[in-house]
Amino acid sequence: MDRLRAFGLGLTGVGVAGYLLGIATPYPGRAFSVTAVIVGVTLASIGGNSEVAT
């Protein structure tokens, strides 16, 4: 699950960078950066600790 959280955080970072780049210079497909942020935050949140409380 740590890999999933790391991937989610990385995808969030790439999405934020793409969004900031899209503000500075419009490019085709820049709306996908918002999707990357949403998916990244979701993966980071579900990729947490997998221990079961007893």
XYZ file of C-alpha atoms in Angstrom:
54
model
C 0.000 0.000 0.000
C 2.954 2.335 0.435
C 3.578 2.143 -3.309
C 0.009 3.212 -3.967
C 0.385 6.226 -1.669
C 3.716 7.151 -3.271
C 2.214 6.857 -6.743
C -0.743 8.991 -5.674
C 1.500 11.689 -4.255
C 3.660 11.645 -7.375
C 0.631 11.886 -9.633
C -0.684 14.778 -7.562
C 2.643 16.570 -7.927
C 2.689 16.038 -11.683
C -0.896 17.245 -11.926
C -0.174 20.423 -9.964
C 2.906 21.102 -12.079
C 0.883 20.567 -15.249
C -1.825 22.881 -13.981
C 0.683 25.631 -13.199
C 2.313 25.182 -16.586
C -1.128 25.369 -18.209
C -1.784 28.703 -16.513
C 1.469 30.127 -17.885
C 1.278 28.590 -21.366
C -1.927 27.059 -22.726
C -1.334 23.638 -24.297
C -3.652 20.939 -25.666
C -4.814 18.487 -23.034
C -4.084 20.714 -20.043
C -7.441 19.789 -18.499
C -6.004 16.342 -17.793
C -3.826 17.910 -15.106
C -6.951 18.478 -12.980
C -7.881 14.837 -13.480
C -4.364 13.809 -12.435
C -4.708 15.815 -9.217
C -8.086 14.258 -8.399
C -6.887 10.708 -9.091
C -3.618 11.324 -7.256
C -5.333 12.585 -4.115
C -7.706 9.610 -4.217
C -4.869 7.094 -4.560
C -2.858 8.783 -1.830
C -5.810 8.667 0.546
C -6.654 4.991 -0.018
C -3.019 3.911 -0.060
C -2.647 4.371 3.687
C -1.880 1.962 6.462
C -3.235 -1.526 5.779
C -3.058 -2.812 9.383
C -6.296 -4.161 10.816
C -7.199 -3.075 14.346
C -7.766 -5.970 16.736
